[in-house]
Structure formats: C-alpha cells, structure tokens
Coordinates of C-alpha atoms in Angstrom, one line a residue:
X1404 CA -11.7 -7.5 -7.5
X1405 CA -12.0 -4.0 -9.2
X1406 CA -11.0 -1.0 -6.9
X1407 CA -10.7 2.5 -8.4
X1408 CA -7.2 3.4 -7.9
X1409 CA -5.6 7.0 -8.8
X1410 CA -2.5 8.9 -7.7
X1411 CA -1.9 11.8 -5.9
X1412 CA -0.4 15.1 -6.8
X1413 CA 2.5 14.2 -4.0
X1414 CA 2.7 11.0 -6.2
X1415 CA 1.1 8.3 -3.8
X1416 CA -1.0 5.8 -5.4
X1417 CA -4.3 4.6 -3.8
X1418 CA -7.5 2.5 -4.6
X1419 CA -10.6 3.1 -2.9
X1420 CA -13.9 1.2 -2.7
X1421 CA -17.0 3.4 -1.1
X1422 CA -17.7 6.7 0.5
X1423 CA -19.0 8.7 3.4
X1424 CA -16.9 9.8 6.5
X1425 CA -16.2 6.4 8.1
X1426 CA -12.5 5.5 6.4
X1427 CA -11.1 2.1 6.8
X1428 CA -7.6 3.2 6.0
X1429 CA -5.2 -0.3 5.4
X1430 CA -1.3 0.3 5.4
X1431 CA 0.9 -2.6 3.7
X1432 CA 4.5 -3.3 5.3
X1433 CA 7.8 -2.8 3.9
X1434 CA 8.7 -4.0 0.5
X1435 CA 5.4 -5.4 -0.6
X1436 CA 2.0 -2.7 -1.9
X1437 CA -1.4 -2.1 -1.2
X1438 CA -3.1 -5.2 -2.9
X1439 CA -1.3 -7.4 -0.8
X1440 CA -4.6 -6.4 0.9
X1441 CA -6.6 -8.5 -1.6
X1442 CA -7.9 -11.4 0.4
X1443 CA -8.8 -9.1 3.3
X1444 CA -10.6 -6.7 1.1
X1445 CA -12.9 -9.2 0.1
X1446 CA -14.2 -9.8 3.9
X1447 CA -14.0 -5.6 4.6
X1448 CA -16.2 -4.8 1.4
X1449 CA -18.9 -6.8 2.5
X1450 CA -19.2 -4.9 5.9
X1451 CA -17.5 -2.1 6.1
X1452 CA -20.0 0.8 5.8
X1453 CA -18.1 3.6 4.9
X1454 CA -14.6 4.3 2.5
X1455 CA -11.7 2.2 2.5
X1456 CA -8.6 3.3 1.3
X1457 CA -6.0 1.0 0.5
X1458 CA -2.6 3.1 -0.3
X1459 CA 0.8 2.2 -2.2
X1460 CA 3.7 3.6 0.7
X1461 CA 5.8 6.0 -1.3
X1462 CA 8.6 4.0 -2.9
X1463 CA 6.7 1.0 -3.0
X1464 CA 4.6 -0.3 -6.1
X1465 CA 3.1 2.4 -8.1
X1466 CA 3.9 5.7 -5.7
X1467 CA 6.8 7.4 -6.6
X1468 CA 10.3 7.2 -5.1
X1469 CA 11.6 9.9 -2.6
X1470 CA 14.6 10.7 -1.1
X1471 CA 12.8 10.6 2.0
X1472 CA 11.4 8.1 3.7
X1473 CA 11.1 8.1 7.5
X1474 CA 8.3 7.5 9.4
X1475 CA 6.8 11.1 9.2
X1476 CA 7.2 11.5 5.8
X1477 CA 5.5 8.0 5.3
X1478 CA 2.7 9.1 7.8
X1479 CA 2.4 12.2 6.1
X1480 CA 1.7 11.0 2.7
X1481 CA -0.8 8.9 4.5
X1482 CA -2.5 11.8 6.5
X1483 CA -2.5 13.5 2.5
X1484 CA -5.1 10.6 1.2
X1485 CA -7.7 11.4 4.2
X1486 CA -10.4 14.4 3.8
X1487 CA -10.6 16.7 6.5
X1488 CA -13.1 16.1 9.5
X1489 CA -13.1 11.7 8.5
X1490 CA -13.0 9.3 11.0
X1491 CA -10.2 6.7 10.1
X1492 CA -9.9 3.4 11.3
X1493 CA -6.5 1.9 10.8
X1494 CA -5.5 -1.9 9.8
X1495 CA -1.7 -2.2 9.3
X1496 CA 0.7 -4.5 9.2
X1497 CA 4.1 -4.5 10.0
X1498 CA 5.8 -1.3 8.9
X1499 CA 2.2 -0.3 8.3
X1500 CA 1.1 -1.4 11.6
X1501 CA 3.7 1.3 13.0
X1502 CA 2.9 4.1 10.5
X1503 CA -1.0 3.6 12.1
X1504 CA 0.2 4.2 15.7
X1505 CA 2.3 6.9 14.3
X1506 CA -0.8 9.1 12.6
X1507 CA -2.8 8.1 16.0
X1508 CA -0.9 10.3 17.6
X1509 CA -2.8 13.4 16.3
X1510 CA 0.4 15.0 14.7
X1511 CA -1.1 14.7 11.5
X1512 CA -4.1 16.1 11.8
X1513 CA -6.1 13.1 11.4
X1514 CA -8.6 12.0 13.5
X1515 CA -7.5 8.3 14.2
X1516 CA -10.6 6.2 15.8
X1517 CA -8.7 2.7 16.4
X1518 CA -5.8 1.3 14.6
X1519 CA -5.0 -3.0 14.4
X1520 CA -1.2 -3.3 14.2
X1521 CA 0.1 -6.2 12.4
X1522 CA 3.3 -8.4 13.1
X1523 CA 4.8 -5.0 14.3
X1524 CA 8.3 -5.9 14.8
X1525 CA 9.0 -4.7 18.2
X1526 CA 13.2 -5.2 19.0
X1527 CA 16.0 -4.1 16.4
X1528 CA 19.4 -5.3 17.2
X1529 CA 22.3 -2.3 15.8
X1530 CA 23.3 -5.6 13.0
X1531 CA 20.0 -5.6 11.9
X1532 CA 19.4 -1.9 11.5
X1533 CA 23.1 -1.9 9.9
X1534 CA 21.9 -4.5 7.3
X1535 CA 19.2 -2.6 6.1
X1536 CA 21.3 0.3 5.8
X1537 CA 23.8 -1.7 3.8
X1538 CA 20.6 -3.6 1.8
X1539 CA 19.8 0.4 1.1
X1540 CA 22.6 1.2 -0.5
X1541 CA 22.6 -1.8 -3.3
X1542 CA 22.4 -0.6 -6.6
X1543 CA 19.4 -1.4 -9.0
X1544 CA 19.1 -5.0 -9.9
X1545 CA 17.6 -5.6 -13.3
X1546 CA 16.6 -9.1 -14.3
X1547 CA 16.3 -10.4 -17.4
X1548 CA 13.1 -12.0 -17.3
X1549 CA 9.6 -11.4 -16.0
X1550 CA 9.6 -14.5 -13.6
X1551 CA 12.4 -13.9 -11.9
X1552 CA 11.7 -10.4 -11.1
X1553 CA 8.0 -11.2 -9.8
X1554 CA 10.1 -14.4 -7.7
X1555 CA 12.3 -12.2 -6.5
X1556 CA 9.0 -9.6 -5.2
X1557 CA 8.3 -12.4 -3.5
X1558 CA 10.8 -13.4 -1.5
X1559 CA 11.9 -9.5 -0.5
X1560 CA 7.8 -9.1 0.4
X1561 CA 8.1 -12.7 2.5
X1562 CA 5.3 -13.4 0.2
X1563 CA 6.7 -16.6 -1.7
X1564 CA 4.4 -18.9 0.3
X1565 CA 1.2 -17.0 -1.0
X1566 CA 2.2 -16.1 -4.8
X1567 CA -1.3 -17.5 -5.5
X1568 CA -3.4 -15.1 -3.3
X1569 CA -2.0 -12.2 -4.3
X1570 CA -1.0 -12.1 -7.9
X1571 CA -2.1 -8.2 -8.2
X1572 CA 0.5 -7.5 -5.8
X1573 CA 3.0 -9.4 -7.7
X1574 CA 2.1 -7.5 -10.8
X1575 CA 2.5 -4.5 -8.8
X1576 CA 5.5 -5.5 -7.4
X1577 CA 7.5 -5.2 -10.5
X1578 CA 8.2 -2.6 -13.3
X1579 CA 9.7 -3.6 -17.2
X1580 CA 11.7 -1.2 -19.2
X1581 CA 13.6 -2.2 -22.2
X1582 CA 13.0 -5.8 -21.9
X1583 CA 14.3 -5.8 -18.2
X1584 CA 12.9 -6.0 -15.2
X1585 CA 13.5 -4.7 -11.2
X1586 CA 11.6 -4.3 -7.9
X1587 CA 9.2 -1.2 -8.3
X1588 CA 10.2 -0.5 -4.5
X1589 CA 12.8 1.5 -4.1
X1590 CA 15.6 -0.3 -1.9
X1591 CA 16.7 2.8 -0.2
X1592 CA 13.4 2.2 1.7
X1593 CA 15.2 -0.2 3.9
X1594 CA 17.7 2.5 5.2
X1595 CA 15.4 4.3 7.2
X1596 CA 12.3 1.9 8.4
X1597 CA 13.8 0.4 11.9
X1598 CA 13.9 3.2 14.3
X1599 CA 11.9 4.8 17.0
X1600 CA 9.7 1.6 17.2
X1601 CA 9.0 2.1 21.1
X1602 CA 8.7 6.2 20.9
X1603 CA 5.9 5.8 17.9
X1604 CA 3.7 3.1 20.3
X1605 CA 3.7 5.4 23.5
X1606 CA 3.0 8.5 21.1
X1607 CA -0.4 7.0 20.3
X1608 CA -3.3 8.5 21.8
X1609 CA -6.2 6.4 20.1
X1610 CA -6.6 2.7 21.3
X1611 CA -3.8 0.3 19.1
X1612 CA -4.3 -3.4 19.5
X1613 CA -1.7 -5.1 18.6
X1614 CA -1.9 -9.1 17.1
X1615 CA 0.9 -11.5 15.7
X1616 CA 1.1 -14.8 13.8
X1617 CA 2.0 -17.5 16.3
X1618 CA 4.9 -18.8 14.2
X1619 CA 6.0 -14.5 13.3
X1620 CA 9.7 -15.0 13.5
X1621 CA 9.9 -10.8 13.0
X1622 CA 7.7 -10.3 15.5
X1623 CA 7.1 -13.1 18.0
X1624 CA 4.9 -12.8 21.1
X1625 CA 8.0 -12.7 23.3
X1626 CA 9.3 -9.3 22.3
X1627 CA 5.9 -8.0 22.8
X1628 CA 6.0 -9.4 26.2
X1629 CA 9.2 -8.7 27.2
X1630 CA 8.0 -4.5 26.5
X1631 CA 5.3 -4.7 28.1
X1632 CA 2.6 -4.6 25.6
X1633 CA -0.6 -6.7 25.3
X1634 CA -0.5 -8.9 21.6
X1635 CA -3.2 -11.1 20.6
X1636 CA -1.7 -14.4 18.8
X1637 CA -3.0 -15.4 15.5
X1638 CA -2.8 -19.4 15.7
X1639 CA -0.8 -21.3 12.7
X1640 CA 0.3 -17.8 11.3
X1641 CA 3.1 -16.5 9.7
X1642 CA 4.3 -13.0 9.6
X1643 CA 2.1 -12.0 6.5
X1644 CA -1.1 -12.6 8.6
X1645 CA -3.3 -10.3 6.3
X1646 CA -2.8 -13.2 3.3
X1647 CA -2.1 -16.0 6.0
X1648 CA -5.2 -15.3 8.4
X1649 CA -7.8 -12.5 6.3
X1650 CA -10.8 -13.9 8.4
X1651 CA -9.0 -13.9 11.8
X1652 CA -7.5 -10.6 11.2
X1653 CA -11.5 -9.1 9.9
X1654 CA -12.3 -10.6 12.9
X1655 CA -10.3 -9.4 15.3
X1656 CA -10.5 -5.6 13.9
X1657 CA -13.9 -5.9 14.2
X1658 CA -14.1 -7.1 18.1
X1659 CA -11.4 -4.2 18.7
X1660 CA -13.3 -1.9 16.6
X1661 CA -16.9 -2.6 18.3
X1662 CA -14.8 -1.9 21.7
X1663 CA -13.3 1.5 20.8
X1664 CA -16.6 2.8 20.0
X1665 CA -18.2 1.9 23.3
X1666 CA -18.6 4.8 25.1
X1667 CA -16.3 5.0 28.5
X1668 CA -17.9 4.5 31.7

C-alpha cells in the first residue's frame, strides 16, 4: 500500500490518500503509529469518497517528541492536519478513540461529523495511572539488535499477535543509531494519557459511537456499562480491533456514519 506521507511544520507526520472536503481522519492509540491502520485502509480506500488522513500522534513513530503531551496538545496537532471549512469523520482507537471525542467537542475548530471510538478504556484505577507515570519516567532503552527492538514495538503496542499484518508499523515503530536500536515513541507519553476520560466523552457534541472487542481486557463491555454509555461488541476480538476485526470495524463506521448523516426528524 503506498500512501503519500509528509510532516508538518509542528513536526507531526501524516499520510494521506485522496482529496476533496470529506476527511476520514484515523487516530492510532498509545504506543503504536498510524499504519497500524494498514488492514483497515485497504477496506476505506475502496469507498471512502473523499481524503483520509492517517496521522503519527506526536511522540509516536515518525512525529517528533514534545514535552507535552496531554490530550489538548495531542488534539491540537490533530486539528493542525485538517483544512479549514472540512468535514471530518473520525475512526480511533483507544487513546485515539478519546482524542476523536475530544476534537468533537468543537474546541478546536474543527468541524467533527461522527467519530467511531475504539477499545476506549473507560475506568483508571490511581495504581494504574501511577504505573504509567512511573513507566514515563524510564530512561531510553537501546537494544542491540534490530529484532529485538521491533519485538519489543510489539509487545508495548499489544501488537505481538498481529506482527504479520502490520509490518509497516513495526518498521515505524523503531529508530537505529549507531548500530542500536529503541522505541521511536517517546515513553514519557505514558505519563500523561489516563485522565479526564469521563469529562472528554460528555464534552462531545457530534454523535460518538463507541465499540469494543468482546475479549478487550482494557476496555471490556462492563466498564462501559457500569458509566452508562452504549458500546457495540466486536465478537472474538481483542483490544487491537482495527488489525483484529478491519471488516467489522469498516462496517460498523459505515452503519454509524450513514446514521449521523440522516437528517433529524
């Protein structure tokens, strides 16, 4: 798959496939890039009629590491990539699937149609927010070798079951200097990505549907539940639905698509 991919002058990395006003805008989760995408792209190409944009976050793959990275400035770099007066459809997953909600709100001056949120985890318990605090302030780990480092992409992306599938991502997923090799993300990225979950899904004033793999252990049907908001289960799926499920995901954004653009009664 060939997608023209560029960076920004805020230093975010995107590839984009088509053109005209109708942007399909599809926002990875935390730790892994944008062509973790891949086997969802192939389905979207074929029928989406408009852009799609397909974004690194910053300090993950090939955008550049900040100091920053809470949800605004994340869903600000995101705003950056879309041209004023678009219509943007969201798919996202996970930390991605949040970010969507987050630019839906209208604070960033984007006009958000519909967004599809992803294996959203939903509950944080203080020992898991204070683990990826602690995970955040780990120094750089270089590895000696190639493999290990694109292993190790794996298993911090939770993407070790579907190495096959997305070998761009992998490549993405690590950088090489010296004859070494680390994580292109930057770990600090951990530190700030588990707060204001609740907040960010109220804030949303565009429709967000909301789907999970039936077998999600970060974000199983039950937290949904227990908060009080509507999740569609993807059957026999993981957390990384997008790679796990592309056709029931396609599908599913397309159904929730078609029903956003019905006009109200």
């Amino acid at each position: 798959m060939k997608m023209d991919g560029s960076k920004s002058a805020d230093g975010i990395w995107s590839e984009q496939h088509g053109g005209g006003d109708a942007v399909l805008l599809l926002v990875h989760g935390l730790g892994a890039n944008g062509a973790v995408w891949d086997p969802l792209l192939e389905l979207a190409i074929q029928s989406w009629p408009g852009k799609i944009v397909v974004p690194d976050l910053r300090g993950h793959g090939r955008s550049d590491h900040r100091d920053n990275y809470s949800f605004g400035t994340m869903a600000a770099d995101l705003a950056g990539l879309i041209a004023p007066g678009a219509r943007v459809s969201i798919i996202g997953h996970s930390l991605g699937g949040l970010l969507g909600a987050f630019l839906g709100s209208g604070w960033f001056g984007v006009e958000v149609d519909d967004v599809l949120a992803l294996s959203v985890k939903m509950k944080w318990s203080p020992e898991e927010i204070e683990k990826g605090r602690a995970v955040a302030r780990n120094p750089v780990k270089w590895l000696p070798s190639r493999d290990e480092a694109l292993g190790r992409y794996l298993r911090v992306s939770g993407l070790d079951a579907s190495a096959a599938r997305i070998r761009r991502s992998a490549d993405a997923g690590i950088v090489e200097r010296d004859g070494s090799y680390r994580l292109a993300m930057d770990g600090r990225v951990f530190g700030t990505a588990s707060l204001g979950v609740r907040t960010i899904v109220d804030a949303a004033r565009c429709p967000v549907a909301f789907a999970t793999g039936e077998a999600d252990p970060l974000a199983p049907s039950a937290d949904f539940a227990e908060l009080g908001v509507p999740v569609t289960i993807i059957g026999g799926a993981g957390h990384q639905v997008p790679v796990e499920a592309p056709a029931d995901v396609w599908r599913l954004f397309s159904d929730a698509h078609r029903s956003a653009a019905k006009p109200s009664a």
